Amino acid sequence: MTSSLKLHNTLTGQKETFVPLNPERITLYVCGPTVYNYVHIGNARPVVAFDVLFRLLKRLYPEVVYARNITDIDDKIINTARDNGEDIGALTTRFAEAFSEDMTALNTLPPTIVPYATDHIAEMIGMIEKLIEKGHAYPSDSGDGNVLFAVQSMQDYGKLSGRSLDDMLAGARVEVADYKRYPGDFILWKPSSDDQPGWDSPWGRGRPGWHIECSAMIEKHLGKVIDIHGGGQDLIFPHHENEIAQGCCAHGTDYVRYWVHNGYVNIDGEKMSKSLGNFRLVRELLKQYRGEVLRFALLSAHYRSPLNFSEDVLNQANATLDTLYYALLGRGEKIEAAADVSLADEHPVIVALKDDINTAEAISAMHAIAAKLNKAEPADKPALKAELLACGELLGLLNQDPTDWFQNKGHNDDGLSNDDIDALVAERNASKKAKNFARADEIRDQLKDAGIQLEDTREGTRWTR
RNA sequence: GGCGCGGUGGCAGAGUGGUUAUGCAGCGGACUGCAACUCCGUAAACGCCGGUUCGAUUCCGACCCGCGCCUCCA
């Protein structure tokens, strides 16, 4: 009997055994970006975390359909385009591409489906009509073109975020507006002025509210009820709460079986956010650190814990990856990874990941394999190397050639080409042979000052940058 | 005000009612012309106060501190 996948479900606050609706076809949806600027490392956390879940699910089940949307209609987009004097379509295309590039640099697999909100306006309108029909939504009484969801029409509204309507109003931060019958009601459709993008609808020319696109795209691509819906904790309320309201009330069914939310990336103990301005763009970080370093840093803590982001964390991630890549590189001998090695169902790394995606535990297990690999007899190395690589594959790590890892750290600020270095290394070896250790050490120090380390192995000298 | 989360060794970060997390950094040793890598060994922690228990970092309660959501936000 193999252990089963367990996931923390925000709906119950418990770690639960994952029981799919249909074990032949797993459905996963993760909220993607609203494309009006570059994403920061906090935005990248769910993408990387759920990429690991996607990889794990693919290992455990025959088919996994993973959808991650692009929200390309939103007031922030409209405002940014106006400020830039840029066409909205050009803006959203530009940042959707940038997002895709950044996430590729973090070695995330492309989702099965990347639906765009503006390709699903008809589905959204259809869903809103259904909600009105069933008495869960209404066009505003003033006839101004707004359509609202009536939260009081839903028995257990607030169950995901664990709050009652009374609690929410007590916060006194809900927007009271005269087009709402109840202050907690939220917008499904809003009118557009002539200079704003809009689509014809039964309620006049307008555009969708924030939450409806996810519900409509989930129904179209994954079904009325899906297995797993992921996202950052800050989406629990109102976004996911409202998605539940829309999905459950429109379909008269459940909406999502397992809600999975990742914790924040913090800076100096505070949440990284666009509004606080304390964010670090993935794009900027990639100039200084390789994508794998960023990915490793994001995976070094459990996905639900806060992750304090700092230079220190990134440097440690880099050093730790060095250790793992050294094991793959070997002590100068060539190690060919054995072919056709697959991890046992109860392999420590798989067991760790099945326990609510415990990546820290999985990485620890990888270190154990690396240590074994370092110590192993030559005959045992190919299998261990293959095992370590297979573990890395599950986590989306260690997919580079070890020599490249050490020689191409991405920042060649030493001004030396690989050929220059090879020439100096050759000169040093000649000096060593002539017992001219002073000159040999001089060369090594010179290279060291340039950030290049030398290692003398039985198979010759190798260098790392 | 309502609801919720967390405080682990220098740093990062898992986990557990009683025996090592793990990694980075440190220290000692082996290897090396000297290094680096690797190996062997080593030190160091569970916010504070009570309670339950033979025994608590792990369970319960209070307290202190930090953070988050209730508004756009991954």
Coordinates of C-alpha atoms (C1' of nucleotides) in Angstrom, one line a residue:
Chain A
M1 CA 0.0 0.0 0.0
T2 CA 1.5 3.3 -1.0
S3 CA 1.1 6.5 0.9
S4 CA -1.3 9.0 -0.6
L5 CA -1.0 12.6 -1.5
K6 CA -2.0 15.0 1.2
L7 CA -2.8 18.6 0.7
H8 CA -3.7 21.4 3.1
N9 CA -7.2 22.5 2.2
T10 CA -8.0 26.1 3.1
L11 CA -11.7 25.2 3.1
T12 CA -11.3 23.0 6.2
G13 CA -8.0 24.3 7.5
Q14 CA -6.7 20.7 7.6
K15 CA -4.2 18.6 5.8
E16 CA -6.4 16.1 3.9
T17 CA -5.9 13.0 1.8
F18 CA -6.3 14.0 -1.8
V19 CA -9.2 12.1 -3.4
P20 CA -9.6 13.1 -7.0
L21 CA -13.0 13.4 -8.6
N22 CA -11.7 11.3 -11.5
P23 CA -8.4 9.6 -11.0
E24 CA -8.0 9.4 -14.8
R25 CA -8.0 13.1 -15.2
I26 CA -6.9 15.5 -12.5
T27 CA -7.9 19.1 -12.9
L28 CA -5.7 22.0 -11.5
Y29 CA -6.3 25.7 -11.8
V30 CA -3.9 28.4 -10.6
C31 CA -4.6 32.1 -10.8
G32 CA -2.2 33.7 -13.2
P33 CA -1.2 37.3 -13.5
T34 CA -3.0 40.5 -14.5
V35 CA -0.7 41.7 -17.2
Y36 CA 0.1 45.3 -16.7
N37 CA 3.7 45.2 -15.5
Y38 CA 6.5 42.8 -14.7
V39 CA 6.0 40.3 -11.9
H40 CA 8.0 40.3 -8.7
I41 CA 9.4 37.3 -6.9
G42 CA 6.3 37.1 -4.7
N43 CA 4.2 36.6 -7.7
A44 CA 6.6 33.9 -8.8
R45 CA 6.1 31.8 -5.6
P46 CA 2.7 30.3 -6.5
V47 CA 3.9 29.6 -10.0
V48 CA 6.9 27.7 -8.8
A49 CA 5.1 26.0 -5.9
F50 CA 2.3 24.7 -8.1
D51 CA 4.7 23.8 -10.8
V52 CA 6.1 21.2 -8.3
L53 CA 2.6 20.1 -7.6
F54 CA 2.0 19.7 -11.3
R55 CA 5.1 17.6 -11.7
L56 CA 4.1 15.5 -8.8
L57 CA 0.6 15.0 -10.0
K58 CA 1.9 14.0 -13.4
R59 CA 4.0 11.4 -11.7
L60 CA 1.0 10.1 -9.7
Y61 CA -1.8 10.2 -12.2
P62 CA -2.2 9.4 -15.9
E63 CA -3.6 12.8 -17.0
V64 CA -3.3 16.2 -15.4
V65 CA -5.0 19.2 -16.9
Y66 CA -3.4 22.3 -15.5
A67 CA -4.8 25.7 -16.5
R68 CA -3.3 29.1 -15.5
N69 CA -5.0 32.1 -16.8
I70 CA -3.9 35.4 -18.1
T71 CA -6.1 38.3 -17.0
D72 CA -5.9 40.8 -19.8
I73 CA -8.8 43.0 -19.0
D74 CA -8.8 45.0 -15.8
D75 CA -8.9 48.6 -14.6
K76 CA -5.2 48.6 -13.7
I77 CA -4.5 47.6 -17.3
I78 CA -6.7 50.3 -18.7
N79 CA -5.1 52.9 -16.5
T80 CA -1.5 51.8 -17.2
A81 CA -2.1 51.8 -20.9
R82 CA -3.6 55.3 -20.7
D83 CA -0.6 56.5 -18.7
N84 CA 1.8 54.9 -21.2
G85 CA -0.1 56.2 -24.1
E86 CA 0.0 52.6 -25.2
D87 CA -2.5 50.4 -26.9
I88 CA -4.1 48.0 -24.4
G89 CA -3.6 45.0 -26.6
A90 CA 0.1 45.9 -27.1
L91 CA 0.5 46.3 -23.4
T92 CA -1.1 43.0 -22.4
T93 CA 0.8 41.1 -25.1
R94 CA 4.1 42.6 -24.0
F95 CA 3.6 41.7 -20.3
A96 CA 2.1 38.3 -21.0
E97 CA 5.2 37.5 -23.0
A98 CA 7.5 38.9 -20.3
F99 CA 5.7 36.8 -17.7
S100 CA 6.1 33.7 -19.8
E101 CA 9.9 34.4 -20.3
D102 CA 10.4 35.0 -16.6
M103 CA 8.6 31.8 -15.6
T104 CA 10.6 29.8 -18.2
A105 CA 13.7 31.2 -16.6
L106 CA 12.5 29.7 -13.3
N107 CA 12.2 26.4 -15.1
T108 CA 8.5 26.0 -14.7
L109 CA 6.7 23.8 -17.1
P110 CA 4.1 25.4 -19.3
P111 CA 0.6 24.7 -18.1
T112 CA -1.7 22.5 -20.2
I113 CA -3.9 25.5 -21.0
V114 CA -3.2 29.2 -20.7
P115 CA -6.7 30.8 -21.2
Y116 CA -7.0 34.6 -21.7
A117 CA -9.9 36.4 -20.1
T118 CA -10.8 38.4 -23.2
D119 CA -11.3 35.2 -25.2
H120 CA -14.0 34.2 -22.8
I121 CA -16.3 37.2 -22.6
A122 CA -19.2 35.2 -24.1
E123 CA -18.8 32.6 -21.4
M124 CA -18.7 35.2 -18.7
I125 CA -21.9 36.8 -20.0
G126 CA -23.6 33.5 -20.1
M127 CA -22.6 32.8 -16.5
I128 CA -23.9 36.1 -15.3
E129 CA -27.2 35.6 -17.1
K130 CA -27.5 32.2 -15.4
L131 CA -26.8 33.9 -12.0
I132 CA -29.5 36.5 -12.6
E133 CA -31.9 33.8 -13.7
K134 CA -31.3 31.9 -10.5
G135 CA -31.8 35.0 -8.3
H136 CA -28.2 35.3 -7.3
A137 CA -27.4 38.4 -9.2
Y138 CA -29.1 41.6 -10.4
P139 CA -28.6 44.5 -12.7
S140 CA -28.4 47.6 -10.5
D141 CA -31.7 49.3 -9.8
S142 CA -30.4 52.6 -11.1
G143 CA -30.0 51.0 -14.5
D144 CA -26.4 52.2 -14.9
G145 CA -25.2 49.0 -16.4
N146 CA -23.6 47.4 -13.3
V147 CA -24.5 43.8 -12.5
L148 CA -23.9 42.6 -9.0
F149 CA -23.7 39.3 -7.2
A150 CA -26.1 39.3 -4.2
V151 CA -24.1 37.7 -1.5
Q152 CA -27.1 37.3 0.8
S153 CA -28.6 34.9 -1.7
M154 CA -25.9 32.4 -0.9
Q155 CA -26.3 30.4 2.3
D156 CA -22.7 29.9 3.2
Y157 CA -21.0 32.9 1.6
G158 CA -17.7 33.4 3.5
K159 CA -16.9 29.8 4.2
L160 CA -13.5 29.8 2.5
S161 CA -12.2 32.9 4.4
G162 CA -14.0 31.9 7.5
R163 CA -16.0 35.0 8.0
S164 CA -19.7 36.0 8.2
L165 CA -21.3 38.8 6.4
D166 CA -21.7 40.6 9.8
D167 CA -18.0 40.4 10.4
M168 CA -17.2 41.8 7.0
L169 CA -19.4 44.8 7.5
A170 CA -18.0 45.4 10.9
G171 CA -14.7 46.0 9.2
A172 CA -16.4 49.0 7.6
R173 CA -14.1 48.8 4.7
V174 CA -16.5 47.5 2.2
E175 CA -17.5 49.9 -0.5
V176 CA -20.9 51.2 0.0
A177 CA -22.4 52.3 -3.3
D178 CA -25.8 53.3 -4.3
Y179 CA -25.9 50.8 -7.1
K180 CA -25.6 48.0 -4.6
R181 CA -28.6 46.5 -2.8
Y182 CA -26.2 45.3 0.0
P183 CA -22.8 46.7 0.7
G184 CA -21.1 43.3 0.4
D185 CA -22.3 42.6 -3.1
F186 CA -19.6 42.5 -5.7
I187 CA -19.5 43.4 -9.3
L188 CA -19.9 40.9 -12.1
W189 CA -20.2 43.3 -15.0
K190 CA -19.6 47.0 -15.2
P191 CA -20.3 49.7 -17.8
S192 CA -17.6 51.0 -20.0
S193 CA -17.3 54.6 -21.2
D194 CA -16.5 55.2 -24.9
D195 CA -12.8 55.5 -24.2
Q196 CA -12.7 52.3 -22.2
P197 CA -12.6 48.8 -23.7
G198 CA -16.0 47.1 -23.7
W199 CA -18.2 44.4 -25.1
D200 CA -21.8 44.4 -25.9
S201 CA -24.0 42.7 -23.4
P202 CA -27.6 42.4 -22.3
W203 CA -26.8 45.2 -19.8
G204 CA -25.2 47.5 -22.4
R205 CA -21.6 48.0 -23.4
G206 CA -19.3 47.0 -20.6
R207 CA -16.6 44.7 -19.2
P208 CA -16.4 42.0 -16.6
G209 CA -15.7 42.4 -12.9
W210 CA -12.6 40.9 -11.4
H211 CA -13.7 37.4 -10.3
I212 CA -16.0 36.2 -13.1
E213 CA -13.2 35.4 -15.6
C214 CA -11.7 32.6 -13.5
S215 CA -15.1 31.0 -12.9
A216 CA -16.0 31.1 -16.5
M217 CA -12.7 29.8 -17.8
I218 CA -12.6 27.0 -15.2
E219 CA -16.0 25.8 -16.3
K220 CA -15.1 25.9 -20.0
H221 CA -11.7 24.2 -19.8
L222 CA -11.8 22.0 -16.7
G223 CA -15.4 21.5 -15.7
K224 CA -18.0 22.6 -13.2
V225 CA -16.2 21.0 -10.3
I226 CA -12.4 20.8 -10.3
D227 CA -9.9 19.0 -8.0
I228 CA -7.4 21.7 -7.0
H229 CA -7.4 25.5 -7.2
G230 CA -4.3 27.3 -6.1
G231 CA -3.1 30.8 -5.6
G232 CA -1.5 33.2 -3.1
Q233 CA -3.1 33.6 0.4
D234 CA -4.1 37.1 -0.5
L235 CA -6.5 35.8 -3.0
I236 CA -8.6 33.9 -0.4
F237 CA -10.7 37.0 0.1
P238 CA -12.3 38.4 -1.8
H239 CA -11.3 36.7 -5.0
H240 CA -11.6 33.0 -4.3
E241 CA -14.5 33.5 -2.0
N242 CA -16.3 35.2 -4.8
E243 CA -15.3 32.6 -7.3
I244 CA -16.9 30.0 -5.1
A245 CA -20.1 32.1 -4.9
Q246 CA -20.2 32.4 -8.7
G247 CA -19.4 28.8 -9.4
C248 CA -21.6 27.1 -6.8
C249 CA -24.6 29.3 -7.5
A250 CA -24.4 29.1 -11.3
H251 CA -23.9 25.4 -11.4
G252 CA -25.7 24.3 -8.2
T253 CA -22.7 22.1 -7.5
D254 CA -19.5 22.2 -5.6
Y255 CA -16.8 24.4 -7.2
V256 CA -13.4 23.3 -6.0
R257 CA -12.6 20.3 -3.9
Y258 CA -9.2 21.4 -2.6
W259 CA -8.2 25.0 -2.2
V260 CA -4.4 25.3 -1.8
H261 CA -2.8 28.7 -0.9
N262 CA 0.8 29.6 -0.7
G263 CA 2.3 32.0 1.9
Y264 CA 3.9 35.3 1.1
V265 CA 7.4 36.3 0.2
N266 CA 8.4 38.8 2.8
I267 CA 11.0 41.6 2.8
D268 CA 12.3 42.4 6.3
G269 CA 9.3 40.6 7.8
E270 CA 6.8 42.4 5.7
K271 CA 4.8 41.1 2.8
M272 CA 6.2 42.0 -0.5
S273 CA 3.6 43.8 -2.5
K274 CA 3.2 46.2 -5.3
S275 CA 1.4 48.7 -3.1
L276 CA 4.1 48.7 -0.4
G277 CA 6.7 49.2 -3.1
N278 CA 9.1 46.7 -1.4
F279 CA 9.1 44.3 -4.3
R280 CA 12.0 42.7 -6.3
L281 CA 11.2 42.0 -9.9
V282 CA 12.0 38.6 -11.2
R283 CA 13.4 40.3 -14.3
E284 CA 15.9 42.4 -12.2
L285 CA 16.9 39.5 -10.0
L286 CA 17.7 37.4 -13.1
K287 CA 20.4 39.8 -14.0
Q288 CA 22.2 38.9 -10.8
Y289 CA 21.1 35.4 -10.1
R290 CA 20.4 32.4 -12.3
G291 CA 16.8 31.3 -12.5
E292 CA 17.6 28.0 -10.8
V293 CA 19.0 30.0 -7.8
L294 CA 15.7 31.9 -7.5
R295 CA 13.7 28.7 -7.9
F296 CA 15.8 26.9 -5.2
A297 CA 15.3 29.8 -2.8
L298 CA 11.5 29.7 -3.3
L299 CA 11.5 25.9 -2.7
S300 CA 13.8 26.0 0.3
A301 CA 10.9 26.7 2.6
H302 CA 7.5 25.0 2.7
Y303 CA 5.1 26.7 0.4
R304 CA 2.6 27.8 3.1
S305 CA 5.3 29.4 5.3
P306 CA 6.3 32.9 4.9
L307 CA 9.6 33.2 3.1
N308 CA 11.9 36.0 4.1
F309 CA 13.6 37.1 0.9
S310 CA 17.2 38.5 1.1
E311 CA 20.6 38.5 -0.6
D312 CA 21.6 36.0 2.1
V313 CA 18.9 33.6 1.1
L314 CA 19.9 33.8 -2.5
N315 CA 23.6 33.3 -1.8
Q316 CA 22.9 30.3 0.4
A317 CA 20.7 28.9 -2.4
N318 CA 23.5 29.3 -4.8
A319 CA 26.0 27.7 -2.4
T320 CA 23.7 24.8 -1.7
L321 CA 23.2 24.2 -5.4
D322 CA 26.9 24.2 -5.8
T323 CA 27.1 21.3 -3.4
L324 CA 24.5 19.3 -5.3
Y325 CA 26.1 20.0 -8.6
Y326 CA 29.5 19.1 -7.3
A327 CA 28.1 15.7 -6.5
L328 CA 26.9 15.4 -10.1
L329 CA 30.2 16.6 -11.4
G330 CA 32.2 14.0 -9.4
R331 CA 35.8 14.2 -8.3
G332 CA 37.2 14.5 -11.8
E333 CA 36.0 11.2 -13.1
K334 CA 33.2 11.1 -15.7
I335 CA 30.0 9.8 -14.3
E336 CA 27.4 8.7 -16.8
A337 CA 23.9 8.7 -15.3
A338 CA 22.3 5.3 -15.6
A339 CA 19.5 5.1 -18.1
D340 CA 15.9 4.1 -17.3
V341 CA 16.1 4.9 -13.6
S342 CA 12.8 5.8 -12.1
L343 CA 12.1 6.6 -8.5
A344 CA 10.2 4.1 -6.4
D345 CA 6.7 5.1 -5.3
E346 CA 8.0 5.3 -1.7
H347 CA 11.2 7.1 -2.5
P348 CA 12.0 9.6 0.3
V349 CA 11.7 12.6 -2.1
I350 CA 8.3 11.4 -3.4
V351 CA 7.1 10.7 0.1
A352 CA 8.1 14.2 1.2
L353 CA 6.3 15.8 -1.7
K354 CA 3.2 13.8 -1.2
D355 CA 3.1 15.2 2.3
D356 CA 1.6 18.6 1.4
I357 CA 4.5 19.4 -1.0
N358 CA 7.2 19.4 1.6
T359 CA 10.0 20.7 -0.6
A360 CA 12.3 21.4 2.3
E361 CA 12.1 17.7 3.3
A362 CA 12.6 16.7 -0.3
I363 CA 15.7 18.8 -0.7
S364 CA 17.1 17.3 2.5
A365 CA 16.6 13.8 1.0
M366 CA 18.4 14.9 -2.1
H367 CA 21.4 15.9 0.1
A368 CA 21.4 12.4 1.5
I369 CA 21.6 11.0 -2.1
A370 CA 24.4 13.5 -3.0
A371 CA 26.4 12.4 0.0
K372 CA 26.0 8.8 -1.0
L373 CA 27.0 9.6 -4.5
N374 CA 30.2 11.4 -3.3
K375 CA 31.2 8.3 -1.3
A376 CA 30.1 5.6 -3.7
E377 CA 32.3 3.1 -5.5
P378 CA 32.6 3.9 -9.2
A379 CA 30.3 1.1 -10.1
D380 CA 27.5 2.5 -8.0
K381 CA 27.8 6.1 -9.1
P382 CA 25.7 5.9 -12.3
A383 CA 22.6 4.7 -10.5
L384 CA 23.0 7.3 -7.8
K385 CA 23.6 10.1 -10.2
A386 CA 20.5 9.0 -12.1
E387 CA 18.5 8.9 -8.9
L388 CA 19.6 12.4 -7.9
L389 CA 18.7 13.7 -11.3
A390 CA 15.3 12.1 -11.2
C391 CA 14.7 13.8 -7.8
G392 CA 15.8 17.1 -9.3
E393 CA 13.4 16.6 -12.2
L394 CA 10.5 16.3 -9.8
L395 CA 11.5 19.6 -8.2
G396 CA 12.5 21.3 -11.4
L397 CA 16.1 21.5 -10.3
L398 CA 19.6 20.2 -11.4
N399 CA 18.7 20.2 -15.0
Q400 CA 21.9 21.9 -16.2
D401 CA 25.1 20.3 -17.2
P402 CA 27.3 20.4 -14.1
T403 CA 30.3 21.9 -15.9
D404 CA 28.1 24.6 -17.4
W405 CA 26.6 25.3 -14.0
F406 CA 30.1 26.1 -12.6
Q407 CA 31.5 27.8 -15.7
N408 CA 28.6 30.0 -16.7
K409 CA 27.3 31.7 -13.7
G410 CA 25.7 34.4 -15.8
H411 CA 27.8 37.3 -14.8
N412 CA 31.1 37.4 -16.6
D413 CA 32.4 40.5 -14.9
D414 CA 35.9 39.1 -14.7
G415 CA 36.7 40.0 -18.3
L416 CA 38.2 36.6 -19.0
S417 CA 37.0 34.4 -21.8
N418 CA 36.8 30.7 -21.2
D419 CA 39.9 30.4 -23.5
D420 CA 41.8 32.9 -21.5
I421 CA 41.2 30.9 -18.4
D422 CA 42.1 27.6 -20.1
A423 CA 45.4 29.2 -21.2
L424 CA 46.2 30.4 -17.6
V425 CA 45.3 27.0 -16.2
A426 CA 47.7 25.4 -18.8
E427 CA 50.5 27.7 -17.8
R428 CA 49.9 27.0 -14.1
N429 CA 50.1 23.2 -14.7
A430 CA 53.3 23.7 -16.6
S431 CA 54.7 25.7 -13.7
K432 CA 53.6 23.1 -11.3
K433 CA 55.3 20.4 -13.3
A434 CA 58.5 22.5 -13.2
K435 CA 58.0 22.9 -9.4
N436 CA 57.6 26.6 -9.9
F437 CA 54.9 26.8 -7.2
A438 CA 55.3 30.5 -6.8
R439 CA 54.2 31.1 -10.4
A440 CA 51.5 28.5 -10.1
D441 CA 50.0 30.1 -7.0
E442 CA 50.3 33.5 -8.5
I443 CA 48.1 32.4 -11.4
R444 CA 45.7 30.7 -9.0
D445 CA 45.4 33.9 -6.9
Q446 CA 45.0 36.0 -10.0
L447 CA 42.1 33.8 -11.1
K448 CA 40.7 33.7 -7.6
D449 CA 40.6 37.5 -7.6
A450 CA 38.6 37.3 -10.7
G451 CA 36.1 35.0 -9.0
I452 CA 37.4 31.8 -10.5
Q453 CA 38.3 28.8 -8.4
L454 CA 40.6 26.0 -9.5
E455 CA 40.5 22.4 -8.5
D456 CA 43.2 19.9 -9.2
T457 CA 41.7 16.5 -9.8
R458 CA 43.1 13.2 -10.9
E459 CA 41.7 13.9 -14.3
G460 CA 43.3 17.4 -14.5
T461 CA 42.5 20.9 -13.3
R462 CA 39.0 22.2 -13.6
W463 CA 37.8 25.7 -12.9
T464 CA 34.6 27.1 -11.7
R465 CA 33.4 30.7 -12.0
Chain B
rG1 C1' -13.0 46.0 16.1
rG2 C1' -13.6 40.8 13.6
rC3 C1' -10.9 36.4 11.8
rG4 C1' -6.3 33.9 11.2
rC5 C1' -0.9 32.6 11.2
rG6 C1' 3.8 32.3 13.3
rG7 C1' 8.1 32.8 17.0
rU8 C1' 13.6 26.5 16.2
rG9 C1' 21.2 26.8 16.8
rG10 C1' 25.3 32.6 13.4
rC11 C1' 21.9 32.3 8.9
rA12 C1' 18.0 29.5 6.1
rG13 C1' 14.6 25.9 7.4
rA14 C1' 12.0 20.7 8.4
rG15 C1' 10.1 17.7 12.1
rU16 C1' 8.9 15.0 16.6
rG17 C1' 5.9 13.4 23.4
rG18 C1' 11.8 10.3 25.2
rU19 C1' 17.6 8.6 20.4
rU20 C1' 21.1 13.2 14.3
rA21 C1' 16.7 17.0 10.6
rU22 C1' 19.1 19.0 6.4
rG23 C1' 21.9 22.9 4.1
rC24 C1' 25.1 27.3 4.3
rA25 C1' 28.7 29.5 7.5
rG26 C1' 32.3 27.8 11.9
rC27 C1' 35.9 24.6 14.3
rG28 C1' 39.4 20.0 14.4
rG29 C1' 41.5 16.2 11.3
rA30 C1' 42.5 13.2 6.5
rC31 C1' 43.6 14.2 1.4
rU32 C1' 46.7 18.1 -1.3
rG33 C1' 53.4 21.0 -3.1
rC34 C1' 49.8 24.7 -0.8
rA35 C1' 44.7 25.1 -1.9
rA36 C1' 39.9 23.9 -3.7
rC37 C1' 36.6 19.7 -3.8
rU38 C1' 35.4 15.4 -1.0
rC39 C1' 35.6 12.5 3.4
rC40 C1' 35.8 11.8 8.9
rG41 C1' 34.7 14.3 13.4
rU42 C1' 32.7 18.5 16.3
rA43 C1' 29.9 22.5 18.6
rA44 C1' 25.3 25.0 18.7
rA45 C1' 18.1 25.6 19.0
rC46 C1' 13.3 24.9 20.0
rG47 C1' 9.9 33.2 22.6
rC48 C1' 8.2 33.7 28.2
rC49 C1' 5.3 31.5 32.4
rG50 C1' 2.3 27.8 34.2
rG51 C1' -0.3 22.9 33.5
rU52 C1' -0.8 17.6 31.8
rU53 C1' 3.0 13.6 31.8
rC54 C1' 7.8 9.2 34.3
rG55 C1' 9.4 12.7 30.5
rA56 C1' 7.6 18.4 26.3
rU57 C1' 10.7 22.0 21.6
rU58 C1' 6.4 18.7 20.4
rC59 C1' -0.2 18.5 24.0
rC60 C1' -3.3 22.4 27.0
rG61 C1' -3.8 27.5 29.1
rA62 C1' -2.2 32.5 29.9
rC63 C1' 1.4 36.2 28.4
rC64 C1' 5.0 38.8 25.3
rC65 C1' 6.5 39.8 20.3
rG66 C1' 6.0 39.7 15.0
rC67 C1' 2.9 39.1 10.7
rG68 C1' -1.5 38.6 7.6
rC69 C1' -6.7 39.1 5.8
rC70 C1' -11.2 42.1 6.4
rU71 C1' -9.5 47.3 0.2
rC72 C1' -6.1 46.3 -5.4
rC73 C1' -2.5 42.4 -4.4
rA74 C1' 0.6 35.8 -5.6

